[in-house]
Tab-separated table of N, CA, C and O in Angstrom:
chain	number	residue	atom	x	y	z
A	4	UNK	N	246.678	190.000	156.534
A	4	UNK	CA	247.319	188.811	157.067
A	4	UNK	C	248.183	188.196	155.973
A	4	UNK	O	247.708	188.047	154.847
A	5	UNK	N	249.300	187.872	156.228
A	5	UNK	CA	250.257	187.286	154.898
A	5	UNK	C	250.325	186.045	155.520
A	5	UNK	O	250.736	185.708	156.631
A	6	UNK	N	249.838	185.422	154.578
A	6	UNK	CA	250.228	183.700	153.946
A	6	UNK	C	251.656	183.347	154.597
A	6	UNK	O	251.872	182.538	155.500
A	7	UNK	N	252.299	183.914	154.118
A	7	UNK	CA	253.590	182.951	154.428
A	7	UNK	C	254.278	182.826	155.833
A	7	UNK	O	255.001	181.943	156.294
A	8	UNK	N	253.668	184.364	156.522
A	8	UNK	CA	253.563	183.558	158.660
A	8	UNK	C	252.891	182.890	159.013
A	8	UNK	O	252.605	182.924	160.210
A	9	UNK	N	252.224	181.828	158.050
A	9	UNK	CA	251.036	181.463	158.970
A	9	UNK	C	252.067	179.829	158.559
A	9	UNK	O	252.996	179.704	157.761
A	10	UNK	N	251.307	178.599	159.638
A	10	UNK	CA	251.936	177.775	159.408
A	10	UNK	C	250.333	176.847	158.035
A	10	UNK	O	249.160	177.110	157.773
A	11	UNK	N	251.587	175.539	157.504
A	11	UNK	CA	250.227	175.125	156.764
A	11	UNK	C	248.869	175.088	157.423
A	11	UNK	O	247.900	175.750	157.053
A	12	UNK	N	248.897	174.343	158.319
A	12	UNK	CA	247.611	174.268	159.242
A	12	UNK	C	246.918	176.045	159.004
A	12	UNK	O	245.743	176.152	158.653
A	13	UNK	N	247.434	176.808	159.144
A	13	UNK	CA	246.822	177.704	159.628
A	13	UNK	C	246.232	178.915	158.048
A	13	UNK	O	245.418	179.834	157.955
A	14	UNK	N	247.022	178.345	157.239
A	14	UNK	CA	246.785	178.850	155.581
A	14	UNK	C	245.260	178.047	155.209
A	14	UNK	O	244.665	177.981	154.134
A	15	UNK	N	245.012	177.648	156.161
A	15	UNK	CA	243.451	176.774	155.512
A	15	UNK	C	242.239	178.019	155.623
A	15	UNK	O	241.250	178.224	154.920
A	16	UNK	N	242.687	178.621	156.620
A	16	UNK	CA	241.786	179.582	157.344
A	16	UNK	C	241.841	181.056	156.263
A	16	UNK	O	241.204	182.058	156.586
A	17	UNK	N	242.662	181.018	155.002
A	17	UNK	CA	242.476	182.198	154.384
A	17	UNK	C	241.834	181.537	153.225
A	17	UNK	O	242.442	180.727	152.526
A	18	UNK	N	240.610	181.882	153.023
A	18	UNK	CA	240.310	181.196	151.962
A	18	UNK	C	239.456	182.125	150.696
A	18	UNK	O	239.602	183.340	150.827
A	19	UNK	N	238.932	181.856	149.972
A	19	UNK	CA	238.168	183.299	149.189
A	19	UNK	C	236.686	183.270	149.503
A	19	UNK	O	236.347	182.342	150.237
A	20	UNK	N	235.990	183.875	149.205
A	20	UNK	CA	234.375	183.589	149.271
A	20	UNK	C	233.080	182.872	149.501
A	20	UNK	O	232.038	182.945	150.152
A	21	UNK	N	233.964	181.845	148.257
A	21	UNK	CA	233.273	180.643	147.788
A	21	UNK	C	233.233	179.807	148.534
A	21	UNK	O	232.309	178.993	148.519
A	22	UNK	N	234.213	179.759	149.401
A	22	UNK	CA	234.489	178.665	150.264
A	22	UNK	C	233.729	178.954	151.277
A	22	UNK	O	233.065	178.094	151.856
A	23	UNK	N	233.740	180.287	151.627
A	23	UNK	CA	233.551	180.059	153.394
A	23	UNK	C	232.713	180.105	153.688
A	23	UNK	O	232.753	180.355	154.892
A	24	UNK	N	231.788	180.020	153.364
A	24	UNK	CA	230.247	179.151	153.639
A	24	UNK	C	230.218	177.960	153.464
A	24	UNK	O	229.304	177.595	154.203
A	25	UNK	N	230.725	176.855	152.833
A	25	UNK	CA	231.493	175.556	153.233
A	25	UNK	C	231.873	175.381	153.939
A	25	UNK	O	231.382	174.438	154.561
A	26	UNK	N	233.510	176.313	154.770
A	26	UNK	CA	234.202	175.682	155.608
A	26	UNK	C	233.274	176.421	156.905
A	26	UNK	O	233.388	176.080	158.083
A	27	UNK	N	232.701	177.086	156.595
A	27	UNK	CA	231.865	177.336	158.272
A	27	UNK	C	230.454	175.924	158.745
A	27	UNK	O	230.154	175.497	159.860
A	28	UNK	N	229.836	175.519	157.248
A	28	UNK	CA	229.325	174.806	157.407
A	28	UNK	C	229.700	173.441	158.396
A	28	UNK	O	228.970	172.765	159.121
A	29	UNK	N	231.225	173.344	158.079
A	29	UNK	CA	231.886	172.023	158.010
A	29	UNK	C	232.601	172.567	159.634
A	29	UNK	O	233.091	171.698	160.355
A	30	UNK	N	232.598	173.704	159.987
A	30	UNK	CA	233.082	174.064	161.339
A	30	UNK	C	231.804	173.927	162.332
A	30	UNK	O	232.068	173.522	163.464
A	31	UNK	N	230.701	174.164	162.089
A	31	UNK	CA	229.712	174.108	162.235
A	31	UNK	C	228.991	172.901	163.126
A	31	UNK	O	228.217	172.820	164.080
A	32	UNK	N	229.899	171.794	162.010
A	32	UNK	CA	229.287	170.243	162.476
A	32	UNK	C	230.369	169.323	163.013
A	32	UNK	O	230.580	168.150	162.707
A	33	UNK	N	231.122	170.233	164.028
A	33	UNK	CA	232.598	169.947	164.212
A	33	UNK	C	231.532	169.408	165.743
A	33	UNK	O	230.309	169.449	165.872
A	34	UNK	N	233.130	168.700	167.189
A	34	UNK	CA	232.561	168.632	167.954
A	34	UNK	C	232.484	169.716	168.959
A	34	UNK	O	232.381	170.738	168.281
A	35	UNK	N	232.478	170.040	170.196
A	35	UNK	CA	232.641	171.074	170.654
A	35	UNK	C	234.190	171.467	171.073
A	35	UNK	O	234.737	172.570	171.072
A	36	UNK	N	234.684	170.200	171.422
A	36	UNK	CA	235.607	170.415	171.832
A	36	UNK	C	236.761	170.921	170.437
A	36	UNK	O	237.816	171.552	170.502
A	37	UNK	N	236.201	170.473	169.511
A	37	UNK	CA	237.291	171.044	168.616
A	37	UNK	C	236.947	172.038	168.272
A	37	UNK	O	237.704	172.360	167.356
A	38	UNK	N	236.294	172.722	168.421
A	38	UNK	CA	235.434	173.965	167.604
A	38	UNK	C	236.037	174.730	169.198
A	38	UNK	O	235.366	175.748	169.368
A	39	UNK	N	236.844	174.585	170.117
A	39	UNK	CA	236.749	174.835	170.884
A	39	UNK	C	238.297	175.543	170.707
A	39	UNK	O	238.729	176.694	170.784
A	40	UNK	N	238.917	174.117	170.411
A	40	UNK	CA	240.659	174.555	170.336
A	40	UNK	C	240.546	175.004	168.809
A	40	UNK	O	241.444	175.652	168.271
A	41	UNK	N	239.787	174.751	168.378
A	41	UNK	CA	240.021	175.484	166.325
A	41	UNK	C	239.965	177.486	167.192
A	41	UNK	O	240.957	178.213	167.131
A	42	UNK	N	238.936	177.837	167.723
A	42	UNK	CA	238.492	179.409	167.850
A	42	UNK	C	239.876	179.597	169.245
A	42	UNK	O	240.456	180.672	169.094
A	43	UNK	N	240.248	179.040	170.067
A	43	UNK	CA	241.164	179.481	170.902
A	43	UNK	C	242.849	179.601	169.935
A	43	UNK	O	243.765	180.385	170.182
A	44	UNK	N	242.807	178.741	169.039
A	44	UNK	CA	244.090	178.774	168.346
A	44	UNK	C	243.913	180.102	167.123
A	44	UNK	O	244.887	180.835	166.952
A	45	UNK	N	242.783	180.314	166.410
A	45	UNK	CA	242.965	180.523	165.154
A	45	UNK	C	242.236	182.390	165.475
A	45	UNK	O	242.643	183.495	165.119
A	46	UNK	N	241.012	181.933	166.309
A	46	UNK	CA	240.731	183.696	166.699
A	46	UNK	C	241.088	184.360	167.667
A	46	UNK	O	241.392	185.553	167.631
A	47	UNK	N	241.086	183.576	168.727
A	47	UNK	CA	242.110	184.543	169.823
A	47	UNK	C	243.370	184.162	170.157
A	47	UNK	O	243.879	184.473	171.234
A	48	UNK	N	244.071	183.332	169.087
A	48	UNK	CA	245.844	183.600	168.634
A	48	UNK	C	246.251	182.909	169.796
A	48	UNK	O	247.481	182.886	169.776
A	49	UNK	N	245.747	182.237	170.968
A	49	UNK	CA	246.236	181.648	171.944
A	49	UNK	C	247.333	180.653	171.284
A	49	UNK	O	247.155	180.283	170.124
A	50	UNK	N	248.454	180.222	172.007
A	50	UNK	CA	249.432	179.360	171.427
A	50	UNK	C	249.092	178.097	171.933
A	50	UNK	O	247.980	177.946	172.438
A	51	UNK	N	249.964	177.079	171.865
A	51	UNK	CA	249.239	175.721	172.229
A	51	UNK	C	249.811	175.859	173.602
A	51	UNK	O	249.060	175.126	174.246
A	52	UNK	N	250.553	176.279	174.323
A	52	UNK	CA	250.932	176.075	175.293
A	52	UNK	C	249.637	176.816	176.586
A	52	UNK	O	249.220	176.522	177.706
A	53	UNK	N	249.411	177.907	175.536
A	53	UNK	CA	248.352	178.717	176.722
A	53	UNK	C	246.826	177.598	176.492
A	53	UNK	O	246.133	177.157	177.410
A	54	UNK	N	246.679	177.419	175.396
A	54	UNK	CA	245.692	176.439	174.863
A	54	UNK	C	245.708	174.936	176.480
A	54	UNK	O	244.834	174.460	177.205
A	55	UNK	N	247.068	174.756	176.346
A	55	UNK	CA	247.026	173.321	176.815
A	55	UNK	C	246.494	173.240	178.556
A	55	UNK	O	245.949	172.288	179.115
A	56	UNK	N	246.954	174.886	179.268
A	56	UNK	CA	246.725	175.098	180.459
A	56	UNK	C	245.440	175.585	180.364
A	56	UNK	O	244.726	175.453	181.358
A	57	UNK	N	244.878	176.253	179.136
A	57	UNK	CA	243.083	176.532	179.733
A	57	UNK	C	242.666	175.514	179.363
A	57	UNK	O	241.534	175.947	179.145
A	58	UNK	N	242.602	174.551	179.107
A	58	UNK	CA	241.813	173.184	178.430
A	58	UNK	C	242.546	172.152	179.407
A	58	UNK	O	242.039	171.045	179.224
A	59	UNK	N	243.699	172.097	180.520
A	59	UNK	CA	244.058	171.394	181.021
A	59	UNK	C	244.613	170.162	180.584
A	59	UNK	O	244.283	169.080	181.070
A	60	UNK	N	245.640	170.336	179.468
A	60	UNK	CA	245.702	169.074	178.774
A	60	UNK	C	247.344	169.184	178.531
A	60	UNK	O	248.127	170.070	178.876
A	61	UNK	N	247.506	168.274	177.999
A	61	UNK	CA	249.285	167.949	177.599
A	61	UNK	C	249.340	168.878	176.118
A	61	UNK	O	248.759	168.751	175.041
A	62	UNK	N	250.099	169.628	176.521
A	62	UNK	CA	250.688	170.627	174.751
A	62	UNK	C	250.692	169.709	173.595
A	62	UNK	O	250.194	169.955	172.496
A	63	UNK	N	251.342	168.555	173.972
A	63	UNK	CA	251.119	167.774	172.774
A	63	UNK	C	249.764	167.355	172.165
A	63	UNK	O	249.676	167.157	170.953
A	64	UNK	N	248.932	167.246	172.816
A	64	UNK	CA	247.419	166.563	172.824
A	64	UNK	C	247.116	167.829	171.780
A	64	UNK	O	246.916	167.722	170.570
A	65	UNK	N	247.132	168.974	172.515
A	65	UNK	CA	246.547	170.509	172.094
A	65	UNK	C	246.910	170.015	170.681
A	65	UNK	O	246.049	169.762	169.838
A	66	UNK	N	248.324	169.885	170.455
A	66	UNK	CA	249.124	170.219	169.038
A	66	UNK	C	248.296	168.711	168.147
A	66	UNK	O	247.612	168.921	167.145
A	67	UNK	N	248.425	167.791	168.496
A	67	UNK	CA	247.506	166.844	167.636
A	67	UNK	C	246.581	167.317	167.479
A	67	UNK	O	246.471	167.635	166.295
A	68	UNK	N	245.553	167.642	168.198
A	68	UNK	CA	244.417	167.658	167.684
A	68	UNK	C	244.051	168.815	167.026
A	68	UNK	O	242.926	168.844	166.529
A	69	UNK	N	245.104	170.207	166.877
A	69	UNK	CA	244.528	171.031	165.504
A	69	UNK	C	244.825	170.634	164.987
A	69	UNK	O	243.955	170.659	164.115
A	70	UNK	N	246.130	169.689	164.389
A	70	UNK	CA	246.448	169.381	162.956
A	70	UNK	C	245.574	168.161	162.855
A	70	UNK	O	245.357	168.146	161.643
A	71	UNK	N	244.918	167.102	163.373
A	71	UNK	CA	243.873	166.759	162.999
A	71	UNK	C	242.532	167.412	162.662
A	71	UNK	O	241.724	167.064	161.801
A	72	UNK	N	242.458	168.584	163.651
A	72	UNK	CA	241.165	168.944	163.287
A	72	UNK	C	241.193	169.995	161.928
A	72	UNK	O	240.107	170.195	161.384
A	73	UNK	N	242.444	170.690	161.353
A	73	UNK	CA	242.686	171.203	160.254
A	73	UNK	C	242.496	169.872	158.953
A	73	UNK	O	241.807	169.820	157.934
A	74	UNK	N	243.172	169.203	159.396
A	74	UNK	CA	243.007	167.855	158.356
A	74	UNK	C	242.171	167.375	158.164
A	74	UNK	O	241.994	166.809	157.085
A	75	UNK	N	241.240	167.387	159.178
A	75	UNK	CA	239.395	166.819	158.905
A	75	UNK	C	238.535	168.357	158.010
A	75	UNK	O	237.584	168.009	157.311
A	76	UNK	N	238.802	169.751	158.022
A	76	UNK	CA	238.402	170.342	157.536
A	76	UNK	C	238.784	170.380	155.809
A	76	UNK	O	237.915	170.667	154.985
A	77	UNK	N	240.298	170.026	155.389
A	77	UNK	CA	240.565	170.211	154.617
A	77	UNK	C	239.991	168.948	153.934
A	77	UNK	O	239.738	169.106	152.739
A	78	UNK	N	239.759	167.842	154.404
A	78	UNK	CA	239.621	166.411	153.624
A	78	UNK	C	237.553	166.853	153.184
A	78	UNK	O	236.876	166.727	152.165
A	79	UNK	N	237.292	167.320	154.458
A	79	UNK	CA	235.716	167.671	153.557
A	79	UNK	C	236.066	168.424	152.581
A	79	UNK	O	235.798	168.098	151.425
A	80	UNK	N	236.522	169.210	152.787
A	80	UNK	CA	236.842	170.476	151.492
A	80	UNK	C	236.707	169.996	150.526
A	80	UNK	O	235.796	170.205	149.726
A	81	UNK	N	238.060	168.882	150.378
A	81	UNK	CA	237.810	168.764	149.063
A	81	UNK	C	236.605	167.092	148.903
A	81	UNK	O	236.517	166.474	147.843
A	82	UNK	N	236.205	166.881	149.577
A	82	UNK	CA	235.432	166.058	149.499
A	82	UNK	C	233.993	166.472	148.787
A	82	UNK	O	233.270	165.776	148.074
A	83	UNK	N	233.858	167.568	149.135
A	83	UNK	CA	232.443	168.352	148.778
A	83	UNK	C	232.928	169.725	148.002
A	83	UNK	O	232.389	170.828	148.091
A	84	UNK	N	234.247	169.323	147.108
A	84	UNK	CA	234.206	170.188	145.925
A	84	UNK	C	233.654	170.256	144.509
A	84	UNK	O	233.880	169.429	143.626
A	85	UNK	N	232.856	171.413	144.398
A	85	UNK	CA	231.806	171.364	143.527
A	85	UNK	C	232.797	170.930	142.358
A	85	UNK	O	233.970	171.290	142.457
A	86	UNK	N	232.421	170.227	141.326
A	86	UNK	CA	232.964	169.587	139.973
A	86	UNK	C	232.915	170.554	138.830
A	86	UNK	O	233.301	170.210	137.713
């Protein structure tokens, strides 16, 4: 997978080792519904538009709420980075 097709949001998701037992932790204690559009966007590549018709929602809604829900992953990140 190369880094540079992915958009920022979506460069969170390549991470090394260390991390990803963190960021699964922190996916983990997500709600459902975001843990819902995080795995429809990021593992089965759905776009927001296909996203917005299986979830029944406005494309825009879809599109806020990964880049919020990327932004709540990244702010634990570094919130609970070891020193």
């Amino acid at each position: 997978l190369d880094s540079t097709s992915l958009s920022e949001e979506e460069n969170i998701l390549l991470i090394n080792d260390e991390d990803k037992e963190r960021v699964q932790k922190i996916i983990s204690n997500l709600s459902e519904d975001k843990k819902t559009i995080l795995w429809l966007r990021t593992v089965e590549e759905y776009s927001n538009n296909e996203i917005a018709t299986i979830l029944k929602l406005p494309v825009g809604t879809v599109r806020s709420r990964f880049h919020y829900i990327i932004e709540e992953i990244k702010k634990k990140l570094k919130k609970d980075e070891p020193s």
